[in-house]
GROMACS .gro file of C-alpha atoms in nm:
model
  291
    1MET     CA    1  -4.504  -2.668  -1.011
    2GLU     CA    2  -4.332  -2.812  -0.705
    3ILE     CA    3  -3.955  -2.850  -0.705
    4PRO     CA    4  -3.872  -3.215  -0.618
    5GLY     CA    5  -3.692  -3.298  -0.295
    6GLU     CA    6  -3.457  -3.549  -0.460
    7GLU     CA    7  -3.094  -3.441  -0.475
    8TYR     CA    8  -2.860  -3.534  -0.759
    9LEU     CA    9  -2.586  -3.294  -0.651
   10LEU     CA   10  -2.451  -3.422  -0.320
   11LYS     CA   11  -2.313  -3.214  -0.035
   12CYS     CA   12  -1.949  -3.314  -0.089
   13THR     CA   13  -1.873  -3.081  -0.384
   14ALA     CA   14  -1.541  -2.899  -0.407
   15ALA     CA   15  -1.721  -2.575  -0.496
   16CYS     CA   16  -1.629  -2.240  -0.346
   17ALA     CA   17  -1.857  -2.098  -0.077
   18GLY     CA   18  -2.155  -1.925  -0.235
   19CYS     CA   19  -2.099  -2.095  -0.573
   20SER     CA   20  -2.382  -2.011  -0.814
   21ASP     CA   21  -2.261  -2.279  -1.054
   22SER     CA   22  -2.340  -2.557  -0.807
   23LEU     CA   23  -2.667  -2.389  -0.704
   24THR     CA   24  -2.771  -2.371  -1.070
   25LEU     CA   25  -2.678  -2.732  -1.131
   26ARG     CA   26  -2.879  -2.842  -0.828
   27TYR     CA   27  -3.199  -2.706  -0.983
   28VAL     CA   28  -3.107  -2.822  -1.334
   29LEU     CA   29  -3.075  -3.181  -1.215
   30LYS     CA   30  -3.394  -3.163  -1.008
   31ALA     CA   31  -3.574  -3.057  -1.327
   32ALA     CA   32  -3.406  -3.314  -1.551
   33GLY     CA   33  -3.431  -3.612  -1.317
   34PRO     CA   34  -3.219  -3.929  -1.293
   35ASP     CA   35  -3.248  -4.039  -1.658
   36SER     CA   36  -3.001  -3.774  -1.767
   37VAL     CA   37  -2.636  -3.749  -1.858
   38LEU     CA   38  -2.415  -3.440  -1.825
   39ILE     CA   39  -2.145  -3.352  -2.076
   40VAL     CA   40  -1.902  -3.114  -1.907
   41PRO     CA   41  -1.611  -2.944  -2.087
   42ALA     CA   42  -1.321  -2.792  -1.895
   43CYS     CA   43  -1.472  -2.543  -1.650
   44CYS     CA   44  -1.544  -2.499  -1.279
   45THR     CA   45  -1.795  -2.785  -1.295
   46SER     CA   46  -1.526  -3.030  -1.403
   47VAL     CA   47  -1.342  -2.938  -1.081
   48ILE     CA   48  -1.624  -2.933  -0.826
   49GLN     CA   49  -1.717  -3.296  -0.899
   50GLY     CA   50  -1.440  -3.404  -0.663
   51ALA     CA   51  -1.122  -3.607  -0.703
   52TYR     CA   52  -1.140  -3.948  -0.873
   53PRO     CA   53  -1.263  -4.209  -0.780
   54TYR     CA   54  -1.516  -4.008  -0.580
   55THR     CA   55  -1.782  -3.774  -0.715
   56SER     CA   56  -2.051  -3.544  -0.581
   57PHE     CA   57  -2.271  -3.595  -0.889
   58ASN     CA   58  -2.540  -3.861  -0.863
   59ILE     CA   59  -2.593  -3.901  -1.239
   60PRO     CA   60  -2.355  -4.005  -1.522
   61VAL     CA   61  -2.105  -3.737  -1.627
   62TYR     CA   62  -1.884  -3.730  -1.935
   63ASN     CA   63  -1.591  -3.488  -1.903
   64ILE     CA   64  -1.476  -3.367  -2.243
   65ALA     CA   65  -1.224  -3.129  -2.398
   66PHE     CA   66  -1.302  -2.756  -2.396
   67ALA     CA   67  -1.407  -2.728  -2.760
   68ALA     CA   68  -1.589  -3.059  -2.803
   69ALA     CA   69  -1.890  -3.063  -2.569
   70ALA     CA   70  -2.165  -3.005  -2.826
   71ALA     CA   71  -1.997  -3.240  -3.075
   72CYS     CA   72  -1.993  -3.510  -2.807
   73ALA     CA   73  -2.361  -3.439  -2.738
   74SER     CA   74  -2.443  -3.495  -3.105
   75GLY     CA   75  -2.294  -3.844  -3.099
   76MET     CA   76  -2.444  -3.931  -2.761
   77SER     CA   77  -2.791  -3.808  -2.856
   78ASN     CA   78  -2.788  -4.010  -3.177
   79ALA     CA   79  -2.668  -4.318  -2.989
   80PHE     CA   80  -2.950  -4.296  -2.734
   81CYS     CA   81  -3.199  -4.245  -3.016
   82ALA     CA   82  -3.070  -4.557  -3.196
   83LEU     CA   83  -3.115  -4.756  -2.874
   84GLY     CA   84  -3.470  -4.626  -2.831
   85LYS     CA   85  -3.383  -4.442  -2.508
   86LYS     CA   86  -3.518  -4.102  -2.405
   87THR     CA   87  -3.228  -4.008  -2.179
   88HIS     CA   88  -3.179  -3.632  -2.146
   89VAL     CA   89  -2.847  -3.526  -2.299
   90ILE     CA   90  -2.736  -3.203  -2.132
   91VAL     CA   91  -2.422  -3.002  -2.203
   92TYR     CA   92  -2.333  -2.800  -1.894
   93ALA     CA   93  -2.059  -2.554  -1.985
   94GLY     CA   94  -1.912  -2.227  -1.866
   95ASP     CA   95  -1.898  -1.908  -2.068
   96GLY     CA   96  -1.542  -1.968  -2.188
   97GLY     CA   97  -1.640  -2.309  -2.326
   98THR     CA   98  -1.953  -2.161  -2.486
   99LEU     CA   99  -1.894  -1.807  -2.612
  100ASP     CA  100  -1.531  -1.864  -2.704
  101ILE     CA  101  -1.363  -2.204  -2.728
  102GLY     CA  102  -1.675  -2.417  -2.778
  103LEU     CA  103  -1.868  -2.187  -3.010
  104GLN     CA  104  -1.792  -2.380  -3.329
  105SER     CA  105  -1.918  -2.715  -3.199
  106LEU     CA  106  -2.224  -2.547  -3.045
  107SER     CA  107  -2.308  -2.387  -3.379
  108GLY     CA  108  -2.257  -2.715  -3.563
  109ALA     CA  109  -2.481  -2.911  -3.325
  110PHE     CA  110  -2.758  -2.652  -3.350
  111GLU     CA  111  -2.731  -2.637  -3.729
  112ARG     CA  112  -2.765  -3.017  -3.742
  113GLY     CA  113  -3.072  -3.011  -3.519
  114THR     CA  114  -2.918  -3.226  -3.245
  115ASP     CA  115  -3.174  -3.328  -2.983
  116PHE     CA  116  -3.013  -3.198  -2.662
  117LEU     CA  117  -3.012  -2.916  -2.408
  118TYR     CA  118  -2.712  -2.685  -2.396
  119ILE     CA  119  -2.677  -2.490  -2.071
  120CYS     CA  120  -2.421  -2.213  -2.036
  121TYR     CA  121  -2.370  -2.112  -1.674
  122ASP     CA  122  -2.210  -1.771  -1.710
  123ASN     CA  123  -1.975  -1.639  -1.442
  124GLU     CA  124  -1.840  -1.394  -1.701
  125ALA     CA  125  -1.476  -1.512  -1.697
  126TYR     CA  126  -1.251  -1.820  -1.711
  127GLY     CA  127  -1.337  -1.919  -1.355
  128ASN     CA  128  -1.118  -2.222  -1.285
  129THR     CA  129  -0.795  -2.076  -1.424
  130GLY     CA  130  -0.788  -1.739  -1.248
  131MET     CA  131  -1.086  -1.536  -1.378
  132GLN     CA  132  -0.923  -1.414  -1.699
  133ARG     CA  133  -1.158  -1.220  -1.927
  134SER     CA  134  -1.383  -1.415  -2.161
  135GLY     CA  135  -1.620  -1.305  -2.434
  136ALA     CA  136  -1.883  -1.287  -2.159
  137THR     CA  137  -1.693  -1.045  -1.935
  138PRO     CA  138  -1.889  -0.718  -1.914
  139PHE     CA  139  -1.757  -0.380  -2.016
  140GLY     CA  140  -1.555  -0.212  -1.741
  141ALA     CA  141  -1.483  -0.528  -1.536
  142ARG     CA  142  -1.128  -0.570  -1.407
  143THR     CA  143  -0.972  -0.913  -1.452
  144PRO     CA  144  -0.609  -1.038  -1.455
  145THR     CA  145  -0.607  -0.987  -1.833
  146THR     CA  146  -0.804  -0.659  -1.826
  147PRO     CA  147  -0.649  -0.489  -1.520
  148ALA     CA  148  -0.770  -0.143  -1.626
  149GLY     CA  149  -1.122  -0.266  -1.709
  150LYS     CA  150  -1.250  -0.446  -2.016
  151THR     CA  151  -1.293  -0.214  -2.313
  152HIS     CA  152  -1.543  -0.424  -2.511
  153GLN     CA  153  -1.907  -0.508  -2.446
  154LYS     CA  154  -2.011  -0.861  -2.360
  155LYS     CA  155  -2.060  -1.091  -2.661
  156ASP     CA  156  -2.429  -1.145  -2.737
  157ILE     CA  157  -2.433  -1.525  -2.741
  158ASP     CA  158  -2.813  -1.528  -2.720
  159ALA     CA  159  -2.842  -1.343  -3.052
  160ILE     CA  160  -2.592  -1.587  -3.205
  161VAL     CA  161  -2.791  -1.888  -3.084
  162ALA     CA  162  -3.122  -1.728  -3.189
  163ALA     CA  163  -2.984  -1.700  -3.544
  164HIS     CA  164  -2.982  -2.083  -3.551
  165ASP     CA  165  -3.360  -2.074  -3.493
  166PRO     CA  166  -3.382  -2.335  -3.215
  167PRO     CA  167  -3.730  -2.438  -3.097
  168TYR     CA  168  -3.660  -2.311  -2.745
  169MET     CA  169  -3.408  -2.091  -2.569
  170ALA     CA  170  -3.419  -1.892  -2.247
  171THR     CA  171  -3.219  -1.699  -1.989
  172ALA     CA  172  -3.225  -1.766  -1.616
  173CYS     CA  173  -3.051  -1.703  -1.283
  174PRO     CA  174  -3.039  -1.927  -0.972
  175ALA     CA  175  -3.150  -1.628  -0.763
  176TYR     CA  176  -3.492  -1.712  -0.910
  177PRO     CA  177  -3.496  -2.092  -0.865
  178ARG     CA  178  -3.855  -2.159  -0.971
  179ASP     CA  179  -3.806  -1.964  -1.295
  180LEU     CA  180  -3.486  -2.163  -1.361
  181PHE     CA  181  -3.647  -2.497  -1.274
  182GLU     CA  182  -3.951  -2.438  -1.494
  183LYS     CA  183  -3.739  -2.327  -1.791
  184VAL     CA  184  -3.523  -2.640  -1.772
  185ARG     CA  185  -3.835  -2.857  -1.752
  186LYS     CA  186  -3.982  -2.678  -2.053
  187ALA     CA  187  -3.661  -2.694  -2.256
  188LEU     CA  188  -3.650  -3.073  -2.216
  189THR     CA  189  -3.996  -3.113  -2.373
  190PHE     CA  190  -3.877  -2.995  -2.715
  191ARG     CA  191  -3.726  -3.212  -2.985
  192GLY     CA  192  -3.410  -3.065  -3.131
  193PRO     CA  193  -3.160  -2.828  -2.971
  194SER     CA  194  -3.255  -2.606  -2.677
  195PHE     CA  195  -3.037  -2.344  -2.510
  196LEU     CA  196  -3.039  -2.201  -2.159
  197HIS     CA  197  -2.812  -1.911  -2.062
  198VAL     CA  198  -2.779  -1.877  -1.684
  199LEU     CA  199  -2.609  -1.592  -1.498
  200ALA     CA  200  -2.392  -1.741  -1.220
  201PRO     CA  201  -2.248  -1.475  -0.986
  202CYS     CA  202  -1.904  -1.586  -0.863
  203PRO     CA  203  -1.794  -1.464  -0.515
  204PRO     CA  204  -1.416  -1.510  -0.552
  205GLY     CA  205  -1.408  -1.407  -0.918
  206TRP     CA  206  -1.636  -1.104  -0.889
  207ARG     CA  207  -1.490  -1.030  -0.544
  208PHE     CA  208  -1.798  -1.004  -0.326
  209PRO     CA  209  -1.886  -1.181   0.005
  210ALA     CA  210  -1.991  -1.545  -0.037
  211GLY     CA  211  -2.328  -1.488   0.129
  212LYS     CA  212  -2.439  -1.237  -0.136
  213SER     CA  213  -2.465  -1.460  -0.445
  214VAL     CA  214  -2.845  -1.460  -0.451
  215GLU     CA  215  -2.859  -1.088  -0.374
  216LEU     CA  216  -2.622  -1.009  -0.663
  217GLY     CA  217  -2.824  -1.230  -0.897
  218LYS     CA  218  -3.144  -1.045  -0.809
  219LEU     CA  219  -2.973  -0.708  -0.848
  220ALA     CA  220  -2.851  -0.809  -1.194
  221VAL     CA  221  -3.212  -0.867  -1.298
  222LYS     CA  222  -3.361  -0.568  -1.115
  223THR     CA  223  -3.112  -0.328  -1.276
  224GLY     CA  224  -3.162  -0.479  -1.622
  225MET     CA  225  -2.799  -0.591  -1.642
  226TRP     CA  226  -2.939  -0.943  -1.689
  227VAL     CA  227  -3.273  -0.991  -1.865
  228LEU     CA  228  -3.490  -1.297  -1.802
  229TYR     CA  229  -3.689  -1.416  -2.103
  230GLU     CA  230  -3.768  -1.717  -2.318
  231ARG     CA  231  -3.795  -1.755  -2.693
  232GLN     CA  232  -4.020  -2.033  -2.821
  233TYR     CA  233  -4.015  -2.097  -3.196
  234GLY     CA  234  -3.880  -1.745  -3.232
  235LYS     CA  235  -4.148  -1.575  -3.020
  236LEU     CA  236  -3.997  -1.375  -2.734
  237SER     CA  237  -4.160  -1.347  -2.390
  238LEU     CA  238  -4.006  -1.147  -2.108
  239SER     CA  239  -4.022  -1.308  -1.764
  240VAL     CA  240  -4.221  -1.125  -1.498
  241GLN     CA  241  -3.909  -1.016  -1.309
  242SER     CA  242  -3.767  -0.837  -1.614
  243ARG     CA  243  -4.102  -0.678  -1.695
  244ALA     CA  244  -4.076  -0.507  -1.358
  245ALA     CA  245  -3.718  -0.396  -1.433
  246LEU     CA  246  -3.831  -0.255  -1.767
  247LYS     CA  247  -4.088  -0.034  -1.593
  248LYS     CA  248  -3.866   0.078  -1.306
  249PRO     CA  249  -3.506  -0.048  -1.306
  250ALA     CA  250  -3.298  -0.030  -0.989
  251PRO     CA  251  -2.992   0.199  -1.007
  252LEU     CA  252  -2.708   0.017  -1.181
  253GLU     CA  253  -2.465   0.139  -0.915
  254GLU     CA  254  -2.639  -0.090  -0.661
  255TYR     CA  255  -2.525  -0.388  -0.868
  256LEU     CA  256  -2.174  -0.263  -0.944
  257ALA     CA  257  -2.076  -0.132  -0.597
  258PRO     CA  258  -2.051  -0.466  -0.408
  259GLN     CA  259  -1.823  -0.618  -0.675
  260GLY     CA  260  -1.448  -0.575  -0.649
  261ARG     CA  261  -1.414  -0.634  -1.023
  262PHE     CA  262  -1.579  -0.294  -1.080
  263GLU     CA  263  -1.372  -0.113  -0.819
  264GLY     CA  264  -1.251   0.219  -0.958
  265ILE     CA  265  -1.486   0.219  -1.257
  266ASP     CA  266  -1.537   0.581  -1.361
  267ALA     CA  267  -1.854   0.775  -1.436
  268VAL     CA  268  -1.798   0.762  -1.813
  269ALA     CA  269  -1.778   0.381  -1.811
  270ILE     CA  270  -2.088   0.358  -1.589
  271ASP     CA  271  -2.279   0.578  -1.832
  272ILE     CA  272  -2.174   0.354  -2.120
  273LEU     CA  273  -2.297   0.050  -1.929
  274LYS     CA  274  -2.625   0.223  -1.842
  275ARG     CA  275  -2.683   0.314  -2.205
  276HIS     CA  276  -2.610  -0.042  -2.317
  277VAL     CA  277  -2.848  -0.185  -2.054
  278SER     CA  278  -3.124   0.059  -2.152
  279GLU     CA  279  -3.087  -0.010  -2.523
  280ASN     CA  280  -3.093  -0.387  -2.467
  281LEU     CA  281  -3.411  -0.368  -2.256
  282LYS     CA  282  -3.582  -0.149  -2.515
  283LYS     CA  283  -3.476  -0.378  -2.799
  284LEU     CA  284  -3.616  -0.688  -2.628
  285ALA     CA  285  -3.936  -0.509  -2.525
  286ALA     CA  286  -3.986  -0.387  -2.882
  287GLU     CA  287  -3.932  -0.740  -3.017
  288GLU     CA  288  -4.187  -0.881  -2.774
  289GLY     CA  289  -4.436  -0.603  -2.859
  290ALA     CA  290  -4.391  -0.654  -3.233
  291GLU     CA  291  -4.502  -1.012  -3.197
   0.00000   0.00000   0.00000
C-alpha cells in the first residue's frame, strides 16, 4: 500500500522540533483523506494549528473542551449520517484528554456504538502545560509533579477500551509510518467505534535531542516498552515488529538512557519496569496464542 503524496498538514505548524504528534497526524490525515473532520480537545495539537485566523491544517477542525471530544464526535457522526454523508469523524486527543479528563465521554461514545475513530497520541504527560504527569506517564519518569519519579505504573487504557468490545483497535508509533498508515486506513473501514493508541515521543518533554524522535520510537518497540498490535472483533494479532521484540528484546536501558526524564532512575526501579514489560509481552503473546 503506497502512502499518498498529498499533504493535509502544512509546513507552517507551531510544533516543537522533532514533534511526534505532528508526524503522527501527517500520516493519519494521509490515510483518512480530505473528506474528514478532526475533533481536537485541549492538547498540543490545539496549539500547533497556529494562531487564528491562520491554520496549518488543510481539513476542517473542531476544537473542543478537554472532557467533551468523544461526546462531540457522537453528535457530529449522527449528523453526518442523517445527511447521508460518509465523512470520517476523527477524535485526535492527547493522553491527558483520553486516559484522564476525557475518559468518561470516550467510554460513553464507545458504549453507544458511535461510528468514529478515536486516536490517542500519547506523549505520556500533559504536554502543552509543562509535562505534568498523566495517567499515561510510565513508572519511574520524573515530571514537574513527580520530581522523584512516578511511583505508579502507566494506566492500561487499551484494556479499558477493549472491555467496550469495539470492532477494531490497535497500537502504533510514527517511527513505523507504514504500520501506522495501514492501521488508520483499516480502522476507518469499520462501522462503529475504533480506537488507535499511538506512542508519540516528545523531545522537550522527555528531554532528548530533537533529531532522535524516530530512534526513541523504535527503541520503545524493540525493548517491548511499547507493543504494536491490533485487535479485530476481539482477536489479537501482534505486529511483526513486536514479534521480533518478543523473541529477543533490546536492553531496556538503551531506551531509558537518552531520556532526561529517567535521569537518576535506580536499579530497583529499572528492574520493576523490566518485570512489567516482560509480563505485558507474555500476557499479549499468550492471548494471541490462545486464539
